[in-house]
mmCIF file of C-alpha atoms in Angstrom:
data_model
loop_
_atom_site.group_PDB
_atom_site.id
_atom_site.type_symbol
_atom_site.label_atom_id
_atom_site.label_comp_id
_atom_site.label_asym_id
_atom_site.label_seq_id
_atom_site.Cartn_x
_atom_site.Cartn_y
_atom_site.Cartn_z
ATOM 1 C CA MET A 575 -0.247 51.968 127.618
ATOM 2 C CA THR A 576 0.802 53.371 131.062
ATOM 3 C CA THR A 577 5.605 53.964 131.163
ATOM 4 C CA MET A 578 6.916 51.940 133.963
ATOM 5 C CA LEU A 579 10.689 53.259 133.845
ATOM 6 C CA SER A 580 12.590 55.056 131.109
ATOM 7 C CA THR A 581 15.603 55.999 130.373
ATOM 8 C CA THR A 582 16.784 59.521 128.865
ATOM 9 C CA GLY A 583 20.568 59.369 127.701
ATOM 10 C CA LEU A 584 21.921 56.315 129.660
ATOM 11 C CA THR A 585 24.950 57.121 129.657
ATOM 12 C CA VAL A 586 27.890 55.363 132.062
ATOM 13 C CA THR A 587 31.192 55.372 131.102
ATOM 14 C CA PHE A 588 34.596 53.618 132.589
ATOM 15 C CA GLY A 589 38.414 55.438 131.767
ATOM 16 C CA VAL A 590 37.522 56.358 128.882
ATOM 17 C CA ASN A 591 35.203 54.350 127.473
ATOM 18 C CA LYS A 592 31.327 54.371 127.725
ATOM 19 C CA ALA A 593 29.955 50.748 128.420
ATOM 20 C CA VAL A 594 26.733 52.176 127.748
ATOM 21 C CA ASP A 595 26.238 55.158 125.452
ATOM 22 C CA ASP A 596 23.507 58.176 125.195
ATOM 23 C CA LEU A 597 20.768 55.179 125.540
ATOM 24 C CA ASP A 598 16.173 55.621 125.476
ATOM 25 C CA LEU A 599 14.979 52.760 126.553
ATOM 26 C CA VAL A 600 10.503 52.645 127.508
ATOM 27 C CA VAL A 601 9.135 49.654 129.631
ATOM 28 C CA GLU A 602 5.356 49.971 128.776
ATOM 29 C CA ALA A 603 3.090 48.573 131.407
ATOM 30 C CA GLY A 604 2.608 44.548 131.398
ATOM 31 C CA GLN A 605 5.214 44.119 129.002
ATOM 32 C CA LEU A 606 7.808 42.129 127.960
ATOM 33 C CA VAL A 607 11.558 43.983 126.946
ATOM 34 C CA GLY A 608 14.841 42.472 125.812
ATOM 35 C CA LEU A 609 18.018 43.741 125.647
ATOM 36 C CA ILE A 610 19.853 42.235 123.422
ATOM 37 C CA GLY A 611 23.400 42.748 121.621
ATOM 38 C CA PRO A 612 27.481 40.418 121.822
ATOM 39 C CA ASN A 613 29.214 40.243 124.547
ATOM 40 C CA GLY A 614 30.330 43.598 125.760
ATOM 41 C CA ALA A 615 27.919 44.857 124.178
ATOM 42 C CA GLY A 616 26.544 47.042 127.262
ATOM 43 C CA LYS A 617 23.707 44.888 128.532
ATOM 44 C CA THR A 618 24.739 44.419 132.257
ATOM 45 C CA THR A 619 25.972 47.448 132.884
ATOM 46 C CA THR A 620 22.518 48.600 131.117
ATOM 47 C CA VAL A 621 20.730 46.535 133.952
ATOM 48 C CA ASP A 622 23.246 47.579 136.883
ATOM 49 C CA ALA A 623 23.184 51.539 136.363
ATOM 50 C CA ILE A 624 19.078 51.283 136.253
ATOM 51 C CA SER A 625 18.870 49.595 139.456
ATOM 52 C CA GLY A 626 21.348 51.997 140.807
ATOM 53 C CA PHE A 627 24.648 49.651 140.993
ATOM 54 C CA VAL A 628 27.023 52.165 139.043
ATOM 55 C CA PRO A 629 26.719 55.416 138.231
ATOM 56 C CA CYS A 630 26.245 57.116 135.173
ATOM 57 C CA ARG A 631 24.661 60.121 133.725
ATOM 58 C CA GLY A 632 21.273 60.153 131.971
ATOM 59 C CA GLU A 633 17.820 60.220 133.811
ATOM 60 C CA VAL A 634 16.553 56.689 135.133
ATOM 61 C CA ASP A 635 12.300 57.270 135.751
ATOM 62 C CA PHE A 636 10.273 54.575 137.232
ATOM 63 C CA LEU A 637 6.325 54.948 137.865
ATOM 64 C CA GLY A 638 7.403 59.110 136.448
ATOM 65 C CA THR A 639 9.892 59.539 139.732
ATOM 66 C CA SER A 640 13.464 59.956 138.939
ATOM 67 C CA MET A 641 15.191 58.066 140.293
ATOM 68 C CA THR A 642 18.997 59.344 138.661
ATOM 69 C CA SER A 643 20.122 59.836 142.306
ATOM 70 C CA LEU A 644 18.403 57.421 144.592
ATOM 71 C CA SER A 645 20.636 54.479 146.551
ATOM 72 C CA ALA A 646 20.299 50.938 144.585
ATOM 73 C CA THR A 647 18.206 49.985 148.088
ATOM 74 C CA ALA A 648 15.532 52.759 147.556
ATOM 75 C CA ARG A 649 15.345 51.403 144.528
ATOM 76 C CA ALA A 650 14.265 47.992 145.446
ATOM 77 C CA ARG A 651 11.590 49.442 148.040
ATOM 78 C CA ALA A 652 9.808 51.854 145.692
ATOM 79 C CA GLY A 653 9.140 48.009 143.383
ATOM 80 C CA LEU A 654 12.307 48.651 140.409
ATOM 81 C CA GLY A 655 13.185 44.306 140.968
ATOM 82 C CA ARG A 656 15.857 42.878 139.401
ATOM 83 C CA THR A 657 17.741 39.163 138.721
ATOM 84 C CA TRP A 658 21.473 38.466 138.824
ATOM 85 C CA GLN A 659 23.377 36.522 136.540
ATOM 86 C CA SER A 660 24.473 33.828 139.023
ATOM 87 C CA SER A 661 21.436 33.148 141.660
ATOM 88 C CA GLU A 662 23.144 34.148 145.051
ATOM 89 C CA LEU A 663 21.236 31.575 147.047
ATOM 90 C CA PHE A 664 21.432 31.121 150.250
ATOM 91 C CA ASP A 665 22.085 26.999 150.159
ATOM 92 C CA ASP A 666 21.507 26.500 153.999
ATOM 93 C CA LEU A 667 17.682 27.677 153.691
ATOM 94 C CA THR A 668 14.908 26.410 152.466
ATOM 95 C CA VAL A 669 13.236 27.561 148.661
ATOM 96 C CA LEU A 670 10.925 29.193 150.224
ATOM 97 C CA GLU A 671 12.733 30.566 153.065
ATOM 98 C CA ASN A 672 14.352 31.795 150.623
ATOM 99 C CA LEU A 673 11.447 33.851 149.761
ATOM 100 C CA GLN A 674 10.955 34.555 152.690
ATOM 101 C CA VAL A 675 14.677 36.798 153.383
ATOM 102 C CA ALA A 676 13.664 38.785 150.488
ATOM 103 C CA ALA A 677 10.141 39.247 151.391
ATOM 104 C CA GLU A 678 10.655 40.786 154.327
ATOM 105 C CA LYS A 679 11.342 44.577 155.103
ATOM 106 C CA ILE A 680 10.910 45.456 158.420
ATOM 107 C CA SER A 681 14.169 44.000 160.088
ATOM 108 C CA THR A 682 15.517 40.289 160.282
ATOM 109 C CA LYS A 683 14.812 40.378 163.651
ATOM 110 C CA GLY A 684 11.336 39.696 161.718
ATOM 111 C CA PHE A 685 12.119 37.593 159.740
ATOM 112 C CA LEU A 686 14.586 35.451 162.384
ATOM 113 C CA ARG A 687 9.872 35.443 163.887
ATOM 114 C CA ASP A 688 8.226 34.284 160.938
ATOM 115 C CA LEU A 689 10.983 31.399 160.503
ATOM 116 C CA VAL A 690 9.638 30.421 164.003
ATOM 117 C CA ASN A 691 6.514 31.255 164.205
ATOM 118 C CA PRO A 692 5.532 32.152 160.394
ATOM 119 C CA ARG A 693 2.275 33.994 158.640
ATOM 120 C CA ASN A 694 0.310 32.360 157.177
ATOM 121 C CA ASP A 695 -1.368 35.253 154.733
ATOM 122 C CA ASP A 696 2.326 36.015 153.897
ATOM 123 C CA VAL A 697 3.203 31.779 153.523
ATOM 124 C CA GLU A 698 0.200 31.509 150.843
ATOM 125 C CA ALA A 699 0.845 34.662 149.080
ATOM 126 C CA LEU A 700 5.068 33.083 148.622
ATOM 127 C CA GLU A 701 3.809 30.168 148.081
ATOM 128 C CA LYS A 702 1.517 31.248 145.311
ATOM 129 C CA ILE A 703 5.102 33.203 143.810
ATOM 130 C CA LEU A 704 6.802 29.183 143.433
ATOM 131 C CA ALA A 705 3.284 27.602 142.499
ATOM 132 C CA SER A 706 2.945 30.647 139.465
ATOM 133 C CA VAL A 707 7.150 29.341 138.792
ATOM 134 C CA ASP A 708 5.960 25.228 138.842
ATOM 135 C CA LEU A 709 8.402 24.613 141.926
ATOM 136 C CA LEU A 710 5.403 24.544 144.874
ATOM 137 C CA ALA A 711 6.695 21.544 145.863
ATOM 138 C CA ALA A 712 9.942 22.331 146.189
ATOM 139 C CA LYS A 713 9.031 24.576 148.791
ATOM 140 C CA ASN A 714 10.544 22.591 151.376
ATOM 141 C CA GLN A 715 14.134 21.464 150.519
ATOM 142 C CA LEU A 716 17.589 23.378 149.371
ATOM 143 C CA PRO A 717 18.701 24.601 146.993
ATOM 144 C CA THR A 718 21.460 22.282 146.984
ATOM 145 C CA GLU A 719 18.980 19.801 146.064
ATOM 146 C CA LEU A 720 17.364 21.365 143.280
ATOM 147 C CA SER A 721 18.657 21.534 138.898
ATOM 148 C CA HIS A 722 20.291 23.879 137.457
ATOM 149 C CA GLY A 723 17.402 25.030 135.639
ATOM 150 C CA GLN A 724 15.287 25.149 139.534
ATOM 151 C CA ARG A 725 18.074 28.321 140.989
ATOM 152 C CA LYS A 726 17.463 29.871 138.558
ATOM 153 C CA LEU A 727 13.958 29.790 139.255
ATOM 154 C CA VAL A 728 13.715 30.498 142.642
ATOM 155 C CA GLY A 729 16.121 32.962 142.011
ATOM 156 C CA VAL A 730 12.919 34.990 139.600
ATOM 157 C CA ALA A 731 10.498 33.480 142.309
ATOM 158 C CA ARG A 732 12.825 35.518 145.460
ATOM 159 C CA ALA A 733 12.914 38.619 143.099
ATOM 160 C CA LEU A 734 8.732 38.703 142.902
ATOM 161 C CA ALA A 735 8.870 37.796 146.942
ATOM 162 C CA ALA A 736 9.584 41.493 147.031
ATOM 163 C CA SER A 737 6.632 42.440 144.846
ATOM 164 C CA PRO A 738 8.112 45.205 142.742
ATOM 165 C CA ALA A 739 6.358 46.324 140.416
ATOM 166 C CA VAL A 740 9.149 46.674 137.353
ATOM 167 C CA LEU A 741 11.354 43.532 137.411
ATOM 168 C CA CYS A 742 15.420 43.584 134.993
ATOM 169 C CA MET A 743 16.015 40.156 134.881
ATOM 170 C CA ASP A 744 19.793 39.530 133.732
ATOM 171 C CA GLU A 745 20.744 36.423 132.288
ATOM 172 C CA PRO A 746 18.004 33.634 133.693
ATOM 173 C CA ALA A 747 18.774 31.007 130.934
ATOM 174 C CA ALA A 748 22.696 31.172 130.679
ATOM 175 C CA GLY A 749 24.084 28.373 131.608
ATOM 176 C CA LEU A 750 20.363 26.376 130.829
ATOM 177 C CA ASP A 751 19.963 23.560 128.025
ATOM 178 C CA SER A 752 17.794 24.886 124.205
ATOM 179 C CA THR A 753 14.887 23.282 126.267
ATOM 180 C CA GLU A 754 15.158 24.590 130.047
ATOM 181 C CA SER A 755 15.617 27.900 128.666
ATOM 182 C CA LEU A 756 12.639 27.741 126.241
ATOM 183 C CA GLU A 757 10.179 26.434 129.752
ATOM 184 C CA LEU A 758 12.012 29.541 131.660
ATOM 185 C CA GLY A 759 11.106 32.250 128.586
ATOM 186 C CA GLY A 760 7.230 30.058 128.682
ATOM 187 C CA ARG A 761 7.379 30.861 132.900
ATOM 188 C CA ILE A 762 8.529 33.670 131.901
ATOM 189 C CA ARG A 763 6.195 34.551 129.813
ATOM 190 C CA SER A 764 3.148 33.951 131.447
ATOM 191 C CA LEU A 765 4.239 36.178 134.522
ATOM 192 C CA VAL A 766 4.309 39.383 132.011
ATOM 193 C CA ASP A 767 1.199 38.314 130.486
ATOM 194 C CA GLY A 768 -0.396 38.416 134.528
ATOM 195 C CA GLY A 769 0.687 41.477 134.867
ATOM 196 C CA LEU A 770 4.009 41.840 135.674
ATOM 197 C CA SER A 771 7.044 44.082 133.499
ATOM 198 C CA VAL A 772 10.579 42.932 132.625
ATOM 199 C CA LEU A 773 12.796 44.218 130.873
ATOM 200 C CA LEU A 774 14.779 41.015 129.768
ATOM 201 C CA ILE A 775 18.424 40.716 128.949
ATOM 202 C CA ASP A 776 19.908 37.310 128.087
ATOM 203 C CA HIS A 777 22.089 35.943 125.600
ATOM 204 C CA ASP A 778 19.390 33.445 124.129
ATOM 205 C CA MET A 779 18.145 35.319 120.864
ATOM 206 C CA GLY A 780 15.841 31.962 120.702
ATOM 207 C CA LEU A 781 14.197 33.017 124.142
ATOM 208 C CA VAL A 782 14.467 36.882 123.263
ATOM 209 C CA LEU A 783 12.748 36.526 120.106
ATOM 210 C CA THR A 784 9.910 34.166 121.015
ATOM 211 C CA VAL A 785 8.827 35.930 124.954
ATOM 212 C CA CYS A 786 9.506 39.509 124.078
ATOM 213 C CA ASP A 787 7.678 42.315 123.017
ATOM 214 C CA VAL A 788 10.286 45.141 122.080
ATOM 215 C CA ILE A 789 13.271 44.005 122.077
ATOM 216 C CA TYR A 790 16.218 47.193 122.066
ATOM 217 C CA VAL A 791 19.081 46.413 120.769
ATOM 218 C CA LEU A 792 22.880 47.801 122.266
ATOM 219 C CA ASP A 793 26.294 47.102 120.137
ATOM 220 C CA PHE A 794 29.255 48.403 121.557
ATOM 221 C CA GLY A 795 26.959 50.517 123.820
ATOM 222 C CA ARG A 796 25.207 52.288 121.173
ATOM 223 C CA LEU A 797 21.522 51.425 120.470
ATOM 224 C CA ILE A 798 21.535 50.383 116.686
ATOM 225 C CA ALA A 799 18.263 49.099 116.199
ATOM 226 C CA LYS A 800 14.731 48.555 117.756
ATOM 227 C CA GLY A 801 11.742 46.838 117.144
ATOM 228 C CA THR A 802 9.270 43.777 117.659
ATOM 229 C CA PRO A 803 11.075 40.396 116.901
ATOM 230 C CA GLU A 804 9.609 39.992 113.531
ATOM 231 C CA GLU A 805 11.297 43.692 112.761
ATOM 232 C CA ILE A 806 14.761 42.349 114.271
ATOM 233 C CA ARG A 807 14.801 39.305 112.689
ATOM 234 C CA SER A 808 15.226 40.961 109.493
ATOM 235 C CA SER A 809 17.361 44.318 110.625
ATOM 236 C CA PRO A 810 20.340 44.634 108.460
ATOM 237 C CA ALA A 811 22.193 46.024 110.863
ATOM 238 C CA VAL A 812 21.579 43.447 114.169
ATOM 239 C CA ILE A 813 22.293 41.076 111.987
ATOM 240 C CA GLU A 814 25.684 42.383 111.255
ATOM 241 C CA ALA A 815 27.055 43.032 114.197
ATOM 242 C CA TYR A 816 24.843 40.089 116.495
ATOM 243 C CA LEU A 817 23.499 37.405 114.388
ATOM 244 C CA GLY A 818 25.665 37.253 111.778
ATOM 245 C CA GLY A 819 24.786 36.953 108.095
ATOM 246 C CA GLY A 820 24.610 33.578 108.365
ATOM 247 C CA SER A 821 22.601 33.060 111.231
ATOM 248 C CA ASP A 822 18.849 32.007 110.941
ATOM 249 C CA ALA A 823 18.355 32.351 114.461
#
């Protein structure tokens, strides 16, 4: 397998507290890698460090190149994408226009030009992305007209519009009910099966254990387990720290 994203000794410190402590993590090509842990375990901070939004020590390597000294913008331009816990959509733009904003790499002027006279090839490519998350029929709707689950999918589609090589997804199922969460998991799995590499953070153990190939487990910023979903289910350290002795998740 080709290594798409890796961290070596990733450490994030806030004052005297280590939010992430010496984390080694690998995402291989075509893998769906999960990162889980109790509240405050350092999951979102890990993604913030990987994507360049908080300073860190250690190394972040992407496609064989060190990203550690690069800005968040430079990492995104290199193909390291991410989603956010909140959708952060432009509610005054249609679903398709939200994707056009994300896909535009040249200038605001170029984006405004495309709104007036959109290039057919660009629109077709974005429509394919919307179809991949079952939102093509909603392309001309405003985000405020969509369900919470659909808004989450727009956030995923918008991240895909930037053509990332690896997509870090931060709590995409937050606020979804169990049915919506499983549907979202199926969409993410299909994207990975189509060739995308994903690092998935989520509190929904059922989702992570169902769709991921490999799972890393953090507790107080430190890695306590790594393995397949079956190995994580049976890990005593995970059961104690995260699942709870009586959990059947």
